[in-house]
Amino acid sequence: MLLNNTPLSLYVHLPWCETQCPYCDFSITTDPVDGNDARLAEAIIKDIKHSSDLIADRKFRSIYFGGGTPSLASTQSIKQILDSVRDRLTPSETEITIEMNPNDVSEKKVEELLRAGINRVSLGIQSYIDQELQALGRNHDRKSAIQATNILKDINSTIDLIYGIEKQTPESFNENLETIIDSNVNHLSLYQLTIEPNTIFYKKELLLPHEEAIEEMEVIAKDLLEKNGFEQYEVSSWSKPGFESNHNLNYWQFGDFLGVGPGSHSKISNQQEIIRYRKIKPLEGYIQNQKSADLKTIAGNELDIDLAMNLLRIKNGLQQQDLTIDLPESFLKKYQRGVDEGLLLKDKIGASQKGYQFLNETIQLFF
Ligand SMILES: C[S@@+](CC[C@H](N)C(=O)[O-])C[C@H]1O[C@@H](n2cnc3c(N)ncnc32)[C@H](O)[C@@H]1O
Ligand code: SF4
């Protein structure tokens, strides 16, 4: 069923955070970085080495250092991890991204990271407005956000913004977008604030903007971003032509990814099957033991859902030649139902305008 040449990405999870943001449910630690940084890098390098059974001699199409706050790790650790996979890279072609928090961005740090092999920065701005940053419990302010954006102005970078923040208005959201447009950045991820269980926000009573204000923000984003050369290519992703995230596209196109670091997830396929697994979450546990947990084969109905949840996120659909998998019969049968109902495209794999507007409902077709 599977093609041999499924593209493969590497995700490196660096869990460091100075403080725990009250809305965040990612796998993080506020343990000290010093003393642990080098030990974690060593464990990650070991983990990649031991994964060669699964990935054979395949090359990485992209690498992503995510977190947590990878910019808290030493550049030496980032370089050591990259050096350990040099023979799996296609020089000058592999997109290598690192997430940075504004307080860690200095000309010196960015220069060091570029020298180590990083060629793309994902900057976690969230908002340029002090009141909104405080509402999110962030450890940076407007000044630091502007400074970081300026330092990165000539570097291939993307910015993360959150909307739907407590007391945020369509006007203040517009101001955030204007700042990004003026900054010359070529990629933007726009996330509506989600209140996740097991976070401080879940237990708090928040004065979040009402539904009409959220919709207004979405209309503002579409108008302003399109007017300024950005195109939405995925639910949360906007880019100028040619600057789409290679790494994230690989997830949505159902490519493979090797995840290393505490709590990371992997999806690897071979000729016979597709396997998903994860790594131990606690930092010390992972440093001691990088064995895989919860290994399972994805097939049947589960595979159909998995495919729908990824492929249909891509805004304008996928051509047959962009697919990394021969779609199973059961998926195609459900897909045809969606075409008949006007929710899915006929000539490509993707949602119609209506299907995209109600994406969660569209995905239900595959359950
Ligand atoms: C795991 S964070 C890591 C990036 C970096 N540590 C930071 O906080 O800027 C990746 C991105 O997910 C988004 N994010 C995290 N939790 C979210 C939530 N509850 N709702 C919406 N977006 C969220 C933020 O935009 C953040 O930049
Ligand atoms: S949002 Fe970023 S900085 Fe805040 S806790 Fe999550 S990963 Fe850490």
mmCIF file of C-alpha atoms and ligand atoms in Angstrom:
data_model
loop_
_atom_site.group_PDB
_atom_site.id
_atom_site.type_symbol
_atom_site.label_atom_id
_atom_site.label_comp_id
_atom_site.label_asym_id
_atom_site.label_seq_id
_atom_site.Cartn_x
_atom_site.Cartn_y
_atom_site.Cartn_z
ATOM 1 C CA MET A 1 0.000 0.000 0.000
ATOM 2 C CA LEU A 2 2.744 2.463 0.909
ATOM 3 C CA LEU A 3 5.167 4.111 -1.439
ATOM 4 C CA ASN A 4 8.837 3.609 -0.595
ATOM 5 C CA ASN A 5 9.790 7.211 -0.623
ATOM 6 C CA THR A 6 7.758 8.699 2.243
ATOM 7 C CA PRO A 7 9.514 11.960 3.189
ATOM 8 C CA LEU A 8 10.977 11.969 6.704
ATOM 9 C CA SER A 9 11.358 14.897 9.123
ATOM 10 C CA LEU A 10 13.108 15.149 12.478
ATOM 11 C CA TYR A 11 11.429 16.808 15.470
ATOM 12 C CA VAL A 12 13.653 17.586 18.471
ATOM 13 C CA HIS A 13 11.739 18.422 21.643
ATOM 14 C CA LEU A 14 13.582 20.710 24.079
ATOM 15 C CA PRO A 15 11.226 21.130 27.049
ATOM 16 C CA TRP A 16 12.872 24.099 28.816
ATOM 17 C CA CYS A 17 10.707 27.006 29.996
ATOM 18 C CA GLU A 18 11.485 29.837 32.413
ATOM 19 C CA THR A 19 7.918 29.851 33.662
ATOM 20 C CA GLN A 20 4.765 27.885 32.925
ATOM 21 C CA CYS A 21 2.335 29.988 30.863
ATOM 22 C CA PRO A 22 -1.202 29.569 32.264
ATOM 23 C CA TYR A 23 -2.728 28.456 28.902
ATOM 24 C CA CYS A 24 -0.054 25.986 27.811
ATOM 25 C CA ASP A 25 -0.396 22.199 27.983
ATOM 26 C CA PHE A 26 2.743 21.275 26.033
ATOM 27 C CA SER A 27 5.278 18.885 27.539
ATOM 28 C CA ILE A 28 7.586 21.302 29.379
ATOM 29 C CA THR A 29 9.764 21.597 32.462
ATOM 30 C CA THR A 30 10.821 24.588 34.542
ATOM 31 C CA ASP A 31 13.782 22.565 35.883
ATOM 32 C CA PRO A 32 17.112 24.394 35.562
ATOM 33 C CA VAL A 33 18.640 24.231 32.071
ATOM 34 C CA ASP A 34 22.231 24.449 33.317
ATOM 35 C CA GLY A 35 23.486 21.010 34.174
ATOM 36 C CA ASN A 36 20.646 19.304 32.305
ATOM 37 C CA ASP A 37 21.179 20.818 28.855
ATOM 38 C CA ALA A 38 24.288 18.789 27.975
ATOM 39 C CA ARG A 39 22.801 15.577 29.437
ATOM 40 C CA LEU A 40 19.639 15.970 27.388
ATOM 41 C CA ALA A 41 21.606 16.644 24.179
ATOM 42 C CA GLU A 42 23.575 13.469 24.800
ATOM 43 C CA ALA A 43 20.366 11.455 25.345
ATOM 44 C CA ILE A 44 18.823 12.899 22.156
ATOM 45 C CA ILE A 45 21.892 12.017 20.093
ATOM 46 C CA LYS A 46 21.742 8.464 21.496
ATOM 47 C CA ASP A 47 18.017 8.305 20.696
ATOM 48 C CA ILE A 48 18.572 9.328 17.049
ATOM 49 C CA LYS A 49 21.380 6.797 16.699
ATOM 50 C CA HIS A 50 19.194 3.992 18.077
ATOM 51 C CA SER A 51 16.381 4.955 15.704
ATOM 52 C CA SER A 52 18.389 3.923 12.666
ATOM 53 C CA ASP A 53 16.739 0.481 12.862
ATOM 54 C CA LEU A 54 13.468 2.196 12.044
ATOM 55 C CA ILE A 55 14.572 4.840 9.564
ATOM 56 C CA ALA A 56 17.375 2.922 7.833
ATOM 57 C CA ASP A 57 19.422 5.296 5.679
ATOM 58 C CA ARG A 58 16.640 7.784 4.935
ATOM 59 C CA LYS A 59 17.531 11.496 4.851
ATOM 60 C CA PHE A 60 15.686 14.224 6.785
ATOM 61 C CA ARG A 61 13.631 16.570 4.649
ATOM 62 C CA SER A 62 13.436 19.072 7.548
ATOM 63 C CA ILE A 63 14.436 19.473 11.185
ATOM 64 C CA TYR A 64 12.446 21.341 13.825
ATOM 65 C CA PHE A 65 13.644 22.236 17.328
ATOM 66 C CA GLY A 66 10.399 22.777 19.250
ATOM 67 C CA GLY A 67 9.405 23.075 22.860
ATOM 68 C CA GLY A 68 9.183 24.267 25.453
ATOM 69 C CA THR A 69 11.672 26.969 24.672
ATOM 70 C CA PRO A 70 14.526 25.586 22.577
ATOM 71 C CA SER A 71 16.206 29.002 22.587
ATOM 72 C CA LEU A 72 17.055 28.396 26.269
ATOM 73 C CA ALA A 73 19.297 25.470 25.247
ATOM 74 C CA SER A 74 22.959 26.242 24.624
ATOM 75 C CA THR A 75 23.993 26.697 21.002
ATOM 76 C CA GLN A 76 26.608 24.049 21.673
ATOM 77 C CA SER A 77 23.875 21.452 22.327
ATOM 78 C CA ILE A 78 21.968 22.467 19.185
ATOM 79 C CA LYS A 79 25.175 22.199 17.175
ATOM 80 C CA GLN A 80 26.059 18.801 18.641
ATOM 81 C CA ILE A 81 22.608 17.443 17.771
ATOM 82 C CA LEU A 82 22.867 18.845 14.231
ATOM 83 C CA ASP A 83 26.417 17.513 13.815
ATOM 84 C CA SER A 84 25.158 14.053 14.737
ATOM 85 C CA VAL A 85 22.743 14.041 11.766
ATOM 86 C CA ARG A 86 24.841 15.847 9.110
ATOM 87 C CA ASP A 87 25.029 12.716 6.961
ATOM 88 C CA ARG A 88 21.220 12.623 6.830
ATOM 89 C CA LEU A 89 20.935 16.176 5.471
ATOM 90 C CA THR A 90 20.942 17.458 1.933
ATOM 91 C CA PRO A 91 23.103 20.578 2.389
ATOM 92 C CA SER A 92 21.388 23.898 1.627
ATOM 93 C CA GLU A 93 18.049 22.156 1.055
ATOM 94 C CA THR A 94 17.035 21.019 4.528
ATOM 95 C CA GLU A 95 14.826 23.510 6.363
ATOM 96 C CA ILE A 96 16.141 23.673 9.956
ATOM 97 C CA THR A 97 13.899 25.668 12.292
ATOM 98 C CA ILE A 98 14.247 26.621 15.951
ATOM 99 C CA GLU A 99 11.532 28.129 18.170
ATOM 100 C CA MET A 100 12.749 31.211 20.053
ATOM 101 C CA ASN A 101 11.108 33.245 22.801
ATOM 102 C CA PRO A 102 11.615 37.032 22.411
ATOM 103 C CA ASN A 103 13.740 37.399 25.574
ATOM 104 C CA ASP A 104 16.354 34.995 24.159
ATOM 105 C CA VAL A 105 16.780 36.793 20.829
ATOM 106 C CA SER A 106 20.037 38.732 20.592
ATOM 107 C CA GLU A 107 22.199 39.356 17.532
ATOM 108 C CA LYS A 108 24.903 37.183 19.071
ATOM 109 C CA LYS A 109 22.585 34.231 19.799
ATOM 110 C CA VAL A 110 21.029 34.341 16.318
ATOM 111 C CA GLU A 111 24.442 34.536 14.657
ATOM 112 C CA GLU A 112 25.658 31.522 16.660
ATOM 113 C CA LEU A 113 22.555 29.519 15.767
ATOM 114 C CA LEU A 114 22.941 30.306 12.052
ATOM 115 C CA ARG A 115 26.550 29.211 12.230
ATOM 116 C CA ALA A 116 25.441 25.939 13.862
ATOM 117 C CA GLY A 117 23.168 25.247 10.859
ATOM 118 C CA ILE A 118 19.793 26.763 11.782
ATOM 119 C CA ASN A 119 18.188 28.492 8.755
ATOM 120 C CA ARG A 120 14.716 29.429 10.038
ATOM 121 C CA VAL A 121 13.453 30.948 13.302
ATOM 122 C CA SER A 122 9.943 30.605 14.726
ATOM 123 C CA LEU A 123 9.389 33.513 17.079
ATOM 124 C CA GLY A 124 6.766 33.172 19.833
ATOM 125 C CA ILE A 125 5.463 36.741 19.972
ATOM 126 C CA GLN A 126 1.756 35.975 20.771
ATOM 127 C CA SER A 127 0.975 39.730 20.958
ATOM 128 C CA TYR A 128 2.745 43.096 20.753
ATOM 129 C CA ILE A 129 0.446 44.667 23.328
ATOM 130 C CA ASP A 130 1.547 44.777 26.964
ATOM 131 C CA GLN A 131 -1.945 44.306 28.395
ATOM 132 C CA GLU A 132 -2.479 41.195 26.236
ATOM 133 C CA LEU A 133 0.940 39.756 27.075
ATOM 134 C CA GLN A 134 0.148 40.194 30.757
ATOM 135 C CA ALA A 135 -3.255 38.552 30.282
ATOM 136 C CA LEU A 136 -1.409 35.565 28.747
ATOM 137 C CA GLY A 137 1.069 35.485 31.660
ATOM 138 C CA ARG A 138 4.015 35.849 29.257
ATOM 139 C CA ASN A 139 7.484 36.660 30.529
ATOM 140 C CA HIS A 140 8.159 39.216 27.781
ATOM 141 C CA ASP A 141 6.767 42.673 26.998
ATOM 142 C CA ARG A 142 6.108 44.781 23.898
ATOM 143 C CA LYS A 143 9.610 46.262 23.964
ATOM 144 C CA SER A 144 11.239 42.834 23.951
ATOM 145 C CA ALA A 145 8.824 41.607 21.230
ATOM 146 C CA ILE A 146 9.656 44.562 18.958
ATOM 147 C CA GLN A 147 13.364 44.218 19.593
ATOM 148 C CA ALA A 148 13.324 40.491 18.740
ATOM 149 C CA THR A 149 11.276 41.130 15.585
ATOM 150 C CA ASN A 150 13.788 43.790 14.457
ATOM 151 C CA ILE A 151 16.795 41.561 15.072
ATOM 152 C CA LEU A 152 15.195 38.844 12.917
ATOM 153 C CA LYS A 153 14.068 41.169 10.098
ATOM 154 C CA ASP A 154 16.612 39.837 7.574
ATOM 155 C CA ILE A 155 16.437 36.211 8.719
ATOM 156 C CA ASN A 156 14.034 33.601 7.311
ATOM 157 C CA SER A 157 11.504 33.618 10.133
ATOM 158 C CA THR A 158 7.907 33.053 11.164
ATOM 159 C CA ILE A 159 5.898 34.605 13.975
ATOM 160 C CA ASP A 160 3.323 32.966 16.274
ATOM 161 C CA LEU A 161 0.370 35.142 17.286
ATOM 162 C CA ILE A 162 -2.530 34.197 19.556
ATOM 163 C CA TYR A 163 -5.975 35.773 19.142
ATOM 164 C CA GLY A 164 -9.023 35.618 21.387
ATOM 165 C CA ILE A 165 -6.979 36.816 24.370
ATOM 166 C CA GLU A 166 -8.802 38.177 27.415
ATOM 167 C CA LYS A 167 -9.917 41.781 26.773
ATOM 168 C CA GLN A 168 -8.520 41.696 23.220
ATOM 169 C CA THR A 169 -10.529 43.717 20.696
ATOM 170 C CA PRO A 170 -10.631 43.507 16.895
ATOM 171 C CA GLU A 171 -8.811 46.880 16.901
ATOM 172 C CA SER A 172 -5.964 45.667 19.108
ATOM 173 C CA PHE A 173 -5.688 42.473 17.044
ATOM 174 C CA ASN A 174 -5.492 44.618 13.914
ATOM 175 C CA GLU A 175 -2.640 46.549 15.523
ATOM 176 C CA ASN A 176 -0.755 43.273 16.126
ATOM 177 C CA LEU A 177 -1.156 42.283 12.481
ATOM 178 C CA GLU A 178 -0.030 45.721 11.255
ATOM 179 C CA THR A 179 3.160 45.375 13.297
ATOM 180 C CA ILE A 180 3.854 42.027 11.632
ATOM 181 C CA ILE A 181 3.178 43.347 8.154
ATOM 182 C CA ASP A 182 5.567 46.265 8.759
ATOM 183 C CA SER A 183 8.220 43.832 9.980
ATOM 184 C CA ASN A 184 8.618 42.159 6.575
ATOM 185 C CA VAL A 185 8.250 38.650 8.007
ATOM 186 C CA ASN A 186 7.187 36.079 5.409
ATOM 187 C CA HIS A 187 5.269 33.525 7.469
ATOM 188 C CA LEU A 188 2.750 33.725 10.276
ATOM 189 C CA SER A 189 0.960 31.181 12.497
ATOM 190 C CA LEU A 190 -2.321 32.475 13.906
ATOM 191 C CA TYR A 191 -3.786 30.461 16.769
ATOM 192 C CA GLN A 192 -7.080 31.101 18.491
ATOM 193 C CA LEU A 193 -6.542 30.793 22.256
ATOM 194 C CA THR A 194 -7.719 27.341 23.306
ATOM 195 C CA ILE A 195 -8.557 26.643 26.908
ATOM 196 C CA GLU A 196 -6.970 23.269 27.506
ATOM 197 C CA PRO A 197 -7.909 21.043 30.460
ATOM 198 C CA ASN A 198 -5.097 20.780 33.035
ATOM 199 C CA THR A 199 -4.062 24.404 32.581
ATOM 200 C CA ILE A 200 -4.469 27.332 34.979
ATOM 201 C CA PHE A 201 -6.777 29.061 32.464
ATOM 202 C CA TYR A 202 -9.137 26.084 32.626
ATOM 203 C CA LYS A 203 -9.780 26.735 36.323
ATOM 204 C CA LYS A 204 -10.035 30.521 35.987
ATOM 205 C CA GLU A 205 -12.967 32.619 34.987
ATOM 206 C CA LEU A 206 -11.784 34.546 31.955
ATOM 207 C CA LEU A 207 -13.358 37.483 30.166
ATOM 208 C CA LEU A 208 -12.706 36.180 26.673
ATOM 209 C CA PRO A 209 -13.883 38.086 23.566
ATOM 210 C CA HIS A 210 -17.308 36.903 22.434
ATOM 211 C CA GLU A 211 -17.883 34.862 19.283
ATOM 212 C CA GLU A 212 -18.730 37.878 17.064
ATOM 213 C CA ALA A 213 -15.492 39.615 18.042
ATOM 214 C CA ILE A 214 -13.532 36.438 17.223
ATOM 215 C CA GLU A 215 -15.219 36.223 13.825
ATOM 216 C CA GLU A 216 -14.428 39.889 13.232
ATOM 217 C CA MET A 217 -10.761 39.202 14.036
ATOM 218 C CA GLU A 218 -10.735 36.370 11.500
ATOM 219 C CA VAL A 219 -12.196 38.641 8.819
ATOM 220 C CA ILE A 220 -9.614 41.333 9.642
ATOM 221 C CA ALA A 221 -6.804 38.766 9.374
ATOM 222 C CA LYS A 222 -8.002 37.511 6.008
ATOM 223 C CA ASP A 223 -8.425 41.013 4.543
ATOM 224 C CA LEU A 224 -5.219 42.499 5.856
ATOM 225 C CA LEU A 225 -2.981 39.505 5.241
ATOM 226 C CA GLU A 226 -4.259 38.858 1.712
ATOM 227 C CA LYS A 227 -3.873 42.548 0.873
ATOM 228 C CA ASN A 228 -0.248 42.299 1.953
ATOM 229 C CA GLY A 229 0.768 39.238 -0.044
ATOM 230 C CA PHE A 230 0.055 36.472 2.461
ATOM 231 C CA GLU A 231 -1.965 33.404 1.564
ATOM 232 C CA GLN A 232 -3.581 31.010 4.004
ATOM 233 C CA TYR A 233 -2.340 27.506 3.171
ATOM 234 C CA GLU A 234 -3.439 25.677 6.334
ATOM 235 C CA VAL A 235 -5.940 26.238 9.177
ATOM 236 C CA SER A 236 -3.490 28.386 11.213
ATOM 237 C CA SER A 237 -0.756 29.104 8.676
ATOM 238 C CA TRP A 238 -0.238 32.119 6.416
ATOM 239 C CA SER A 239 2.714 32.678 4.150
ATOM 240 C CA LYS A 240 4.072 34.720 1.281
ATOM 241 C CA PRO A 241 4.505 32.530 -1.838
ATOM 242 C CA GLY A 242 7.350 30.064 -1.448
ATOM 243 C CA PHE A 243 7.760 30.515 2.323
ATOM 244 C CA GLU A 244 5.382 27.761 3.500
ATOM 245 C CA SER A 245 6.738 25.648 6.349
ATOM 246 C CA ASN A 246 8.277 22.568 4.808
ATOM 247 C CA HIS A 247 8.344 20.804 8.143
ATOM 248 C CA ASN A 248 4.700 21.355 8.999
ATOM 249 C CA LEU A 249 3.569 20.558 5.460
ATOM 250 C CA ASN A 250 5.199 17.170 5.882
ATOM 251 C CA TYR A 251 2.907 16.436 8.865
ATOM 252 C CA TRP A 252 -0.199 17.504 6.966
ATOM 253 C CA GLN A 253 0.795 15.645 3.793
ATOM 254 C CA PHE A 254 1.080 12.540 5.975
ATOM 255 C CA GLY A 255 4.852 12.265 5.731
ATOM 256 C CA ASP A 256 6.904 10.464 8.384
ATOM 257 C CA PHE A 257 8.541 12.109 11.376
ATOM 258 C CA LEU A 258 11.025 10.924 13.925
ATOM 259 C CA GLY A 259 10.439 12.644 17.273
ATOM 260 C CA VAL A 260 13.229 12.745 19.862
ATOM 261 C CA GLY A 261 13.295 14.360 23.304
ATOM 262 C CA PRO A 262 10.962 13.918 26.298
ATOM 263 C CA GLY A 263 7.309 13.343 25.400
ATOM 264 C CA SER A 264 7.933 13.533 21.638
ATOM 265 C CA HIS A 265 5.799 11.618 19.132
ATOM 266 C CA SER A 266 6.881 9.722 16.011
ATOM 267 C CA LYS A 267 5.175 8.321 12.950
ATOM 268 C CA ILE A 268 7.225 6.005 10.768
ATOM 269 C CA SER A 269 6.067 3.886 7.873
ATOM 270 C CA ASN A 270 7.680 0.994 6.062
ATOM 271 C CA GLN A 271 6.524 -1.275 3.259
ATOM 272 C CA GLN A 272 4.080 -3.118 5.520
ATOM 273 C CA GLU A 273 2.748 -0.739 8.141
ATOM 274 C CA ILE A 274 2.527 2.705 9.722
ATOM 275 C CA ILE A 275 3.732 2.904 13.314
ATOM 276 C CA ARG A 276 3.124 5.620 15.883
ATOM 277 C CA TYR A 277 4.891 5.825 19.240
ATOM 278 C CA ARG A 278 6.002 8.324 21.868
ATOM 279 C CA LYS A 279 8.866 8.876 24.287
ATOM 280 C CA ILE A 280 8.763 9.131 28.113
ATOM 281 C CA LYS A 281 7.615 12.596 29.228
ATOM 282 C CA PRO A 282 9.545 13.408 32.425
ATOM 283 C CA LEU A 283 12.959 14.894 31.686
ATOM 284 C CA GLU A 284 14.974 12.650 33.997
ATOM 285 C CA GLY A 285 13.094 9.548 32.853
ATOM 286 C CA TYR A 286 13.929 10.341 29.219
ATOM 287 C CA ILE A 287 17.572 11.119 29.950
ATOM 288 C CA GLN A 288 17.839 7.698 31.609
ATOM 289 C CA ASN A 289 15.778 5.794 29.068
ATOM 290 C CA GLN A 290 14.905 6.755 25.496
ATOM 291 C CA LYS A 291 12.879 3.619 24.806
ATOM 292 C CA SER A 292 9.636 3.999 22.859
ATOM 293 C CA ALA A 293 6.298 3.643 24.594
ATOM 294 C CA ASP A 294 2.740 3.042 23.319
ATOM 295 C CA LEU A 295 3.927 1.663 20.017
ATOM 296 C CA LYS A 296 0.983 0.996 17.760
ATOM 297 C CA THR A 297 0.178 0.262 14.162
ATOM 298 C CA ILE A 298 -2.273 2.616 12.508
ATOM 299 C CA ALA A 299 -4.694 0.882 10.157
ATOM 300 C CA GLY A 300 -8.370 0.623 9.181
ATOM 301 C CA ASN A 301 -10.744 3.234 10.533
ATOM 302 C CA GLU A 302 -8.027 4.835 12.661
ATOM 303 C CA LEU A 303 -5.911 5.406 9.577
ATOM 304 C CA ASP A 304 -8.858 6.989 7.736
ATOM 305 C CA ILE A 305 -9.387 9.458 10.610
ATOM 306 C CA ASP A 306 -5.684 10.176 10.908
ATOM 307 C CA LEU A 307 -5.470 10.869 7.171
ATOM 308 C CA ALA A 308 -8.523 13.151 7.208
ATOM 309 C CA MET A 309 -7.280 15.090 10.235
ATOM 310 C CA ASN A 310 -4.026 15.886 8.469
ATOM 311 C CA LEU A 311 -4.695 16.078 4.718
ATOM 312 C CA LEU A 312 -7.861 18.176 5.017
ATOM 313 C CA ARG A 313 -6.081 20.915 6.964
ATOM 314 C CA ILE A 314 -4.326 21.962 3.748
ATOM 315 C CA LYS A 315 -6.367 24.839 2.372
ATOM 316 C CA ASN A 316 -6.375 24.305 -1.376
ATOM 317 C CA GLY A 317 -6.184 20.543 -1.401
ATOM 318 C CA LEU A 318 -3.511 18.158 -2.584
ATOM 319 C CA GLN A 319 -2.787 16.809 -6.039
ATOM 320 C CA GLN A 320 -2.355 13.058 -6.337
ATOM 321 C CA GLN A 321 1.420 13.481 -6.838
ATOM 322 C CA ASP A 322 1.767 15.396 -3.528
ATOM 323 C CA LEU A 323 0.417 12.464 -1.537
ATOM 324 C CA THR A 324 2.897 10.341 0.389
ATOM 325 C CA ILE A 325 0.534 7.364 0.607
ATOM 326 C CA ASP A 326 -1.767 5.337 -1.644
ATOM 327 C CA LEU A 327 -5.124 6.184 -0.092
ATOM 328 C CA PRO A 328 -6.944 3.109 1.311
ATOM 329 C CA GLU A 329 -10.225 1.975 -0.291
ATOM 330 C CA SER A 330 -12.164 2.649 2.948
ATOM 331 C CA PHE A 331 -10.898 6.272 2.973
ATOM 332 C CA LEU A 332 -11.834 6.796 -0.679
ATOM 333 C CA LYS A 333 -15.331 5.445 -0.075
ATOM 334 C CA LYS A 334 -15.937 7.933 2.756
ATOM 335 C CA TYR A 335 -14.286 10.641 0.662
ATOM 336 C CA GLN A 336 -16.780 10.087 -2.164
ATOM 337 C CA ARG A 337 -19.644 10.662 0.300
ATOM 338 C CA GLY A 338 -18.077 14.012 1.165
ATOM 339 C CA VAL A 339 -17.803 14.899 -2.531
ATOM 340 C CA ASP A 340 -21.494 14.046 -2.993
ATOM 341 C CA GLU A 341 -22.389 16.307 -0.069
ATOM 342 C CA GLY A 342 -20.337 19.188 -1.504
ATOM 343 C CA LEU A 343 -17.893 19.152 1.421
ATOM 344 C CA LEU A 344 -14.884 17.704 -0.406
ATOM 345 C CA LEU A 345 -13.168 18.487 -3.714
ATOM 346 C CA LYS A 346 -13.610 16.200 -6.691
ATOM 347 C CA ASP A 347 -10.404 16.828 -8.633
ATOM 348 C CA LYS A 348 -8.030 16.995 -5.644
ATOM 349 C CA ILE A 349 -7.862 15.631 -2.083
ATOM 350 C CA GLY A 350 -9.121 18.498 0.051
ATOM 351 C CA ALA A 351 -12.118 20.302 1.493
ATOM 352 C CA SER A 352 -14.418 22.528 -0.576
ATOM 353 C CA GLN A 353 -14.997 26.083 0.619
ATOM 354 C CA LYS A 354 -18.019 24.927 2.616
ATOM 355 C CA GLY A 355 -16.213 21.824 3.912
ATOM 356 C CA TYR A 356 -13.275 23.961 5.056
ATOM 357 C CA GLN A 357 -15.542 26.403 6.851
ATOM 358 C CA PHE A 358 -16.976 23.507 8.877
ATOM 359 C CA LEU A 359 -13.822 21.404 8.960
ATOM 360 C CA ASN A 360 -14.583 19.525 12.196
ATOM 361 C CA GLU A 361 -17.912 18.377 10.797
ATOM 362 C CA THR A 362 -16.258 17.433 7.492
ATOM 363 C CA ILE A 363 -13.697 15.278 9.287
ATOM 364 C CA GLN A 364 -16.571 13.484 11.043
ATOM 365 C CA LEU A 365 -17.311 11.815 7.678
ATOM 366 C CA PHE A 366 -14.280 9.601 8.285
ATOM 367 C CA PHE A 367 -15.183 8.386 11.766
HETATM 368 C C1 LIG B 1 4.625 25.070 22.345
HETATM 369 S S1 LIG B 1 4.607 26.722 21.974
HETATM 370 C C2 LIG B 1 6.333 26.902 21.960
HETATM 371 C C3 LIG B 1 6.829 28.259 21.558
HETATM 372 C C4 LIG B 1 7.426 29.113 22.625
HETATM 373 N N1 LIG B 1 7.801 28.446 23.796
HETATM 374 C C5 LIG B 1 6.447 30.203 22.988
HETATM 375 O O1 LIG B 1 5.738 30.036 23.966
HETATM 376 O O2 LIG B 1 6.451 31.210 22.328
HETATM 377 C C6 LIG B 1 4.131 26.853 20.273
HETATM 378 C C7 LIG B 1 3.024 27.808 20.001
HETATM 379 O O3 LIG B 1 1.787 27.239 20.343
HETATM 380 C C8 LIG B 1 0.852 28.269 20.570
HETATM 381 N N2 LIG B 1 0.034 27.876 21.724
HETATM 382 C C9 LIG B 1 0.422 27.204 22.824
HETATM 383 N N3 LIG B 1 -0.632 26.986 23.647
HETATM 384 C C10 LIG B 1 -1.712 27.538 23.048
HETATM 385 C C11 LIG B 1 -3.114 27.640 23.398
HETATM 386 N N4 LIG B 1 -3.586 27.143 24.534
HETATM 387 N N5 LIG B 1 -3.929 28.278 22.531
HETATM 388 C C12 LIG B 1 -3.463 28.777 21.368
HETATM 389 N N6 LIG B 1 -2.161 28.704 21.001
HETATM 390 C C13 LIG B 1 -1.299 28.099 21.819
HETATM 391 C C14 LIG B 1 1.626 29.553 20.802
HETATM 392 O O4 LIG B 1 1.377 30.470 19.783
HETATM 393 C C15 LIG B 1 3.069 29.094 20.779
HETATM 394 O O5 LIG B 1 3.917 30.020 20.174
HETATM 395 S S1 SF4 B 2 3.753 28.746 25.861
HETATM 396 FE FE1 SF4 B 2 5.918 28.443 25.372
HETATM 397 S S2 SF4 B 2 7.010 29.495 27.043
HETATM 398 FE FE2 SF4 B 2 4.937 29.235 27.735
HETATM 399 S S3 SF4 B 2 4.953 27.335 28.910
HETATM 400 FE FE3 SF4 B 2 4.321 26.810 26.799
HETATM 401 S S4 SF4 B 2 6.176 26.272 25.752
HETATM 402 FE FE4 SF4 B 2 6.782 27.352 27.643
#
